């Protein structure tokens, strides 16, 4: 099968939309999905900084959504014509997978970041050159994606399928941290550091859960978005930031979520917590994290959260239901781009001109 895909050939080169080839149809447990839209995530762009770790050339993209066009074997649980959102890969049989924690799969890194399932490396370019195996089990910067049925979540066909891909990763991470990791409920208090796609998804989820939310960022336009979603906006450079958050949250936030990876903001977040408060980190730290004295006193704790501690098949339908009820308006964060304009989308994402780009194989900018 031949179709168009965005190929990254080197860590420095732009994406090139070209013809790629799948040598075979779906194997047992796999499905072939016609991609309607794929979100661009910071993890896709971070490949450029991972020289030697993520194999290239490759088709990236891991926030895909589309329509099933072929199934492999009778036991996929999905049918041709089903609308699906694609999420991260997992082995399905380690202790964490069996314990409903697939984001902590023993094989998460090898399956998602470092080449995927070698036995399914059927991508080649038009000249016969081999491409890396599936990125995050998807490689969905493309017109089609071959995925394991376990990675796909069926959704209501009345929903705008081209917009739903980020529910499989970026929006899942922010909302899941709030709803799953913290279990935020009415009257709780939470401070969200960083108002990008993950942070704003967390803000929307916290508002939907009935929490008092403070959003911290350096960019006025992102703070304006957070305020639209009923968060209290605070500039990250505000004097006495932890004290201000404590005053706004009646003595300290019960929860804080850092999406920035900034050591300074992480320490500010810890100081803004009330006793027994919980700080969750979602960004990967690339340097040592020096904790300032007293930040972990009085029962305060810190943990890393991967993929919002989500079981995608449970959280994605919850989020689409909140969207249909007008309580999780993630569509307000999205701008779509034709797949051919992937490099423009990357530039806009890097420059902060768009919160969540979505690449559409066919269609015009919105």
XYZ file of C-alpha atoms in Angstrom:
366
model
C 0.000 0.000 0.000
C 1.335 3.445 -0.989
C 0.328 6.715 0.670
C 1.662 10.106 1.717
C 3.522 10.649 4.982
C 5.806 13.255 6.562
C 9.280 11.736 6.865
C 11.998 13.120 9.143
C 15.313 11.986 7.670
C 17.782 13.687 9.993
C 17.695 15.533 13.300
C 18.374 18.855 11.544
C 16.324 18.504 8.350
C 12.758 19.690 7.755
C 9.979 17.149 7.359
C 9.450 15.970 3.784
C 6.012 14.780 2.691
C 6.650 11.843 0.389
C 5.279 8.491 -0.670
C 5.809 5.582 1.716
C 4.938 1.923 1.369
C 3.385 -0.621 3.699
C 4.335 -4.048 2.445
C 1.410 -5.952 3.992
C -2.023 -5.516 5.476
C -2.916 -5.786 9.161
C -1.638 -8.811 11.069
C -3.692 -10.442 13.816
C -4.683 -7.809 16.345
C -3.837 -4.881 14.066
C -6.020 -2.351 12.285
C -5.389 0.000 9.377
C -6.693 3.502 10.043
C -7.249 6.290 7.536
C -5.991 9.318 9.454
C -8.390 12.264 9.653
C -6.100 14.413 11.796
C -2.977 14.102 13.934
C -1.924 16.481 16.694
C 1.647 17.738 16.857
C 3.069 17.122 20.326
C 6.224 18.522 21.915
C 7.459 14.934 22.181
C 7.463 14.704 18.371
C 9.550 17.855 18.154
C 11.895 16.723 20.935
C 13.198 14.011 18.583
C 15.436 16.711 17.123
C 17.211 16.917 20.487
C 17.527 13.157 20.935
C 20.295 12.408 18.439
C 21.134 8.726 18.501
C 18.160 7.708 20.646
C 15.149 7.866 18.304
C 16.041 6.073 15.071
C 15.728 7.955 11.789
C 14.526 8.219 9.093
C 11.041 7.852 10.540
C 7.424 8.861 10.273
C 6.561 10.529 13.574
C 3.162 11.521 14.947
C 1.371 9.974 17.919
C -1.877 11.898 18.355
C -3.746 10.332 15.453
C -7.463 9.847 14.940
C -9.370 8.455 12.006
C -11.508 5.692 10.554
C -10.793 1.948 10.505
C -10.495 0.735 6.907
C -9.177 -2.818 7.485
C -8.820 -5.203 10.403
C -6.474 -8.131 10.968
C -8.143 -11.216 12.354
C -11.559 -11.542 13.982
C -10.615 -10.514 17.520
C -9.696 -6.842 17.243
C -12.974 -5.697 18.788
C -13.229 -3.079 16.052
C -14.931 -2.989 12.675
C -14.376 -1.263 9.367
C -15.939 2.177 9.575
C -15.352 2.656 13.307
C -14.038 6.069 14.330
C -11.036 5.740 16.627
C -8.585 7.836 18.630
C -5.077 6.380 18.793
C -2.954 6.411 21.926
C 0.416 5.154 23.169
C 1.729 1.600 22.794
C 2.110 -0.907 25.642
C 2.898 -4.594 25.880
C -0.403 -5.548 27.507
C 1.008 -8.304 29.710
C 3.533 -6.880 32.192
C 2.490 -6.246 35.803
C 1.743 -2.585 35.226
C -0.269 -3.204 32.080
C -2.231 -5.928 33.848
C -2.689 -3.536 36.774
C -4.400 -0.879 34.630
C -1.269 1.297 34.452
C -0.230 0.944 30.784
C 1.699 4.254 30.812
C 4.184 2.535 33.142
C 4.551 -0.524 30.917
C 7.904 -2.270 31.378
C 8.500 -1.790 27.642
C 7.118 1.751 27.315
C 10.383 3.382 26.205
C 11.343 0.696 23.694
C 7.827 0.473 22.216
C 7.144 4.180 21.963
C 10.410 6.107 21.754
C 13.208 3.893 20.506
C 11.952 2.076 17.462
C 8.798 0.231 18.399
C 7.999 -3.326 17.442
C 10.796 -4.496 15.155
C 8.821 -7.418 13.789
C 6.328 -4.941 12.334
C 8.908 -2.687 10.612
C 7.159 -2.677 7.264
C 7.611 0.987 6.339
C 9.785 1.753 3.339
C 10.103 4.806 1.138
C 9.390 4.788 -2.594
C 13.020 3.876 -3.323
C 12.880 0.860 -1.022
C 14.784 2.462 1.829
C 13.692 1.218 5.242
C 12.102 3.630 7.700
C 12.107 3.213 11.468
C 9.306 1.121 12.981
C 6.160 2.712 14.283
C 6.600 5.782 16.488
C 4.420 5.411 19.613
C 2.779 2.486 17.845
C 1.307 4.869 15.252
C 3.539 6.979 12.986
C 0.432 9.032 12.250
C 1.909 12.062 10.459
C 0.516 10.255 7.459
C -2.594 9.460 5.465
C -2.798 5.978 7.023
C -1.488 4.287 10.155
C -1.155 0.613 11.079
C -1.723 0.153 14.811
C -2.543 -2.496 17.346
C -6.257 -2.525 18.073
C -5.401 -2.247 21.777
C -4.019 1.263 21.079
C -7.278 2.463 19.481
C -10.332 3.783 21.321
C -13.686 3.779 19.541
C -15.532 7.099 19.709
C -18.930 8.433 18.690
C -18.957 8.950 14.896
C -20.924 12.172 15.427
C -17.816 13.761 16.953
C -15.368 15.787 14.782
C -12.861 12.968 14.377
C -10.209 15.207 12.771
C -9.906 17.163 16.053
C -9.796 14.279 18.534
C -6.210 13.001 18.160
C -4.694 15.068 21.021
C -7.059 13.283 23.401
C -4.707 10.325 22.960
C -1.661 12.093 24.467
C -1.333 15.824 25.200
C -4.853 16.535 26.410
C -5.003 13.072 27.993
C -1.873 13.874 30.009
C -3.085 17.172 31.438
C -6.651 16.102 32.103
C -5.571 12.707 33.413
C -3.157 14.256 35.907
C -6.072 16.233 37.355
C -8.802 13.608 37.188
C -6.795 10.406 37.731
C -3.515 11.186 39.486
C -4.936 13.795 41.837
C -8.621 12.891 41.774
C -9.534 16.582 41.931
C -13.081 17.283 43.033
C -15.396 20.165 43.973
C -13.769 22.698 46.273
C -10.214 21.433 45.750
C -7.442 23.883 44.913
C -4.807 23.392 42.231
C -2.025 25.475 40.712
C -1.023 24.627 37.129
C 2.441 25.791 36.042
C 2.693 26.190 32.280
C -0.304 27.020 30.076
C 0.558 25.050 26.969
C -1.536 22.197 25.595
C -0.989 19.933 28.619
C -1.393 22.718 31.180
C -4.538 24.154 29.597
C -6.065 20.674 29.386
C -5.374 20.405 33.114
C -7.030 23.795 33.710
C -10.135 22.748 31.754
C -10.351 19.433 33.604
C -9.938 21.150 36.979
C -12.692 23.623 36.137
C -14.935 20.769 35.016
C -14.248 19.025 38.338
C -15.264 22.119 40.324
C -11.818 23.119 41.595
C -10.379 26.562 42.269
C -7.542 26.813 39.759
C -4.532 29.099 39.444
C -2.640 29.114 36.137
C 0.972 30.302 35.926
C 2.734 31.191 32.677
C 5.060 33.794 31.152
C 2.944 34.555 28.077
C -0.021 36.938 28.446
C -1.968 35.304 25.622
C -1.727 31.886 27.299
C -2.826 33.408 30.615
C -5.786 34.958 28.807
C -6.761 31.509 27.555
C -6.478 30.072 31.054
C -8.671 32.887 32.379
C -11.242 32.087 29.669
C -11.358 28.586 31.153
C -12.033 30.120 34.594
C -8.541 29.902 36.084
C -6.946 32.730 38.039
C -3.989 33.902 35.905
C -0.594 34.707 37.450
C 2.548 35.698 35.587
C 5.455 33.341 36.295
C 7.727 36.285 37.078
C 5.358 37.740 39.682
C 7.085 38.793 42.898
C 6.321 36.446 45.773
C 4.603 33.917 43.498
C 4.213 31.114 46.098
C 2.794 33.556 48.650
C 0.297 34.884 46.114
C -0.854 31.356 45.284
C -1.221 30.499 48.975
C -3.391 33.585 49.519
C -5.576 32.714 46.520
C -6.013 29.105 47.675
C -6.796 29.703 51.359
C -3.437 28.719 52.798
C -1.949 26.705 49.940
C -2.982 24.616 46.959
C -3.874 21.003 47.619
C -2.371 20.055 44.273
C 0.119 21.552 41.828
C 1.030 20.397 38.336
C 4.252 21.458 36.635
C 4.425 21.145 32.856
C 7.513 23.337 32.384
C 10.461 21.367 33.753
C 11.806 24.611 35.266
C 13.655 24.018 38.551
C 12.671 27.477 39.800
C 8.984 26.959 39.079
C 9.039 23.469 40.582
C 10.383 24.923 43.821
C 7.782 27.703 43.651
C 5.084 25.074 43.168
C 6.244 23.131 46.226
C 6.262 26.275 48.349
C 2.747 27.096 47.138
C 1.345 23.780 48.435
C -0.486 23.408 51.698
C 0.776 20.779 54.171
C 0.263 17.254 52.700
C -0.018 18.817 49.241
C 0.986 16.892 46.119
C 3.040 18.203 43.196
C 2.957 16.254 39.934
C 5.588 16.639 37.212
C 4.821 15.777 33.602
C 7.843 17.291 31.814
C 11.020 15.251 31.459
C 13.830 16.813 33.505
C 17.129 17.170 31.647
C 19.184 18.527 34.544
C 19.434 17.846 38.262
C 16.586 19.244 40.339
C 17.909 21.094 43.387
C 15.147 21.332 45.996
C 15.279 24.354 48.258
C 15.215 23.816 52.046
C 11.770 23.256 53.476
C 9.985 22.558 50.201
C 9.142 18.958 51.156
C 8.345 19.638 54.815
C 5.001 18.842 56.457
C 3.930 15.944 54.305
C 4.327 17.606 50.936
C 5.233 15.156 48.178
C 6.312 15.115 44.566
C 5.801 12.495 41.851
C 6.209 12.085 38.111
C 3.047 11.506 36.065
C 3.171 9.769 32.688
C 0.269 9.993 30.225
C -2.031 11.234 32.972
C -2.013 7.821 34.705
C -4.680 7.028 32.123
C -6.234 3.929 30.708
C -7.052 5.569 27.350
C -10.136 3.447 26.776
C -11.639 4.868 29.962
C -10.446 8.475 29.964
C -10.925 9.362 26.282
C -14.703 8.658 26.354
C -14.927 10.664 29.581
C -13.236 13.637 27.929
C -15.381 13.485 24.791
C -18.445 13.380 27.033
C -17.240 16.493 28.874
C -16.637 18.206 25.517
C -20.145 17.357 24.326
C -21.469 18.862 27.557
C -19.491 22.078 26.950
C -17.208 21.450 29.944
C -13.913 20.569 28.215
C -13.614 22.931 25.224
C -10.316 21.606 23.878
C -11.271 22.628 20.345
C -10.519 26.247 21.335
C -6.813 25.341 21.540
C -6.566 23.859 18.042
C -5.485 25.120 14.662
C -5.458 22.704 11.728
C -2.850 22.587 8.974
C -2.696 20.503 5.792
C -0.152 17.714 6.198
C 1.872 19.374 3.434
C 2.360 22.376 5.757
C 3.902 20.346 8.591
C 7.029 22.518 8.729
C 4.927 25.663 9.129
C 3.020 23.930 11.923
C 6.303 23.052 13.638
C 7.527 26.647 13.391
C 4.267 27.998 14.781
C 4.344 25.483 17.627
C 7.948 26.310 18.513
C 7.195 30.036 18.436
C 4.109 29.669 20.615
C 1.785 31.006 17.907
C -0.475 27.989 18.280
C -1.267 25.840 21.315
C -2.088 22.594 19.514
C -1.483 22.158 15.780
C -3.373 19.345 14.089
C -2.212 18.029 10.724
C -4.990 17.071 8.339
C -4.031 14.902 5.346
C -6.648 16.667 3.238
C -8.185 20.040 3.942
C -7.527 23.711 4.515
C -6.306 25.712 7.484
C -8.909 26.682 10.058
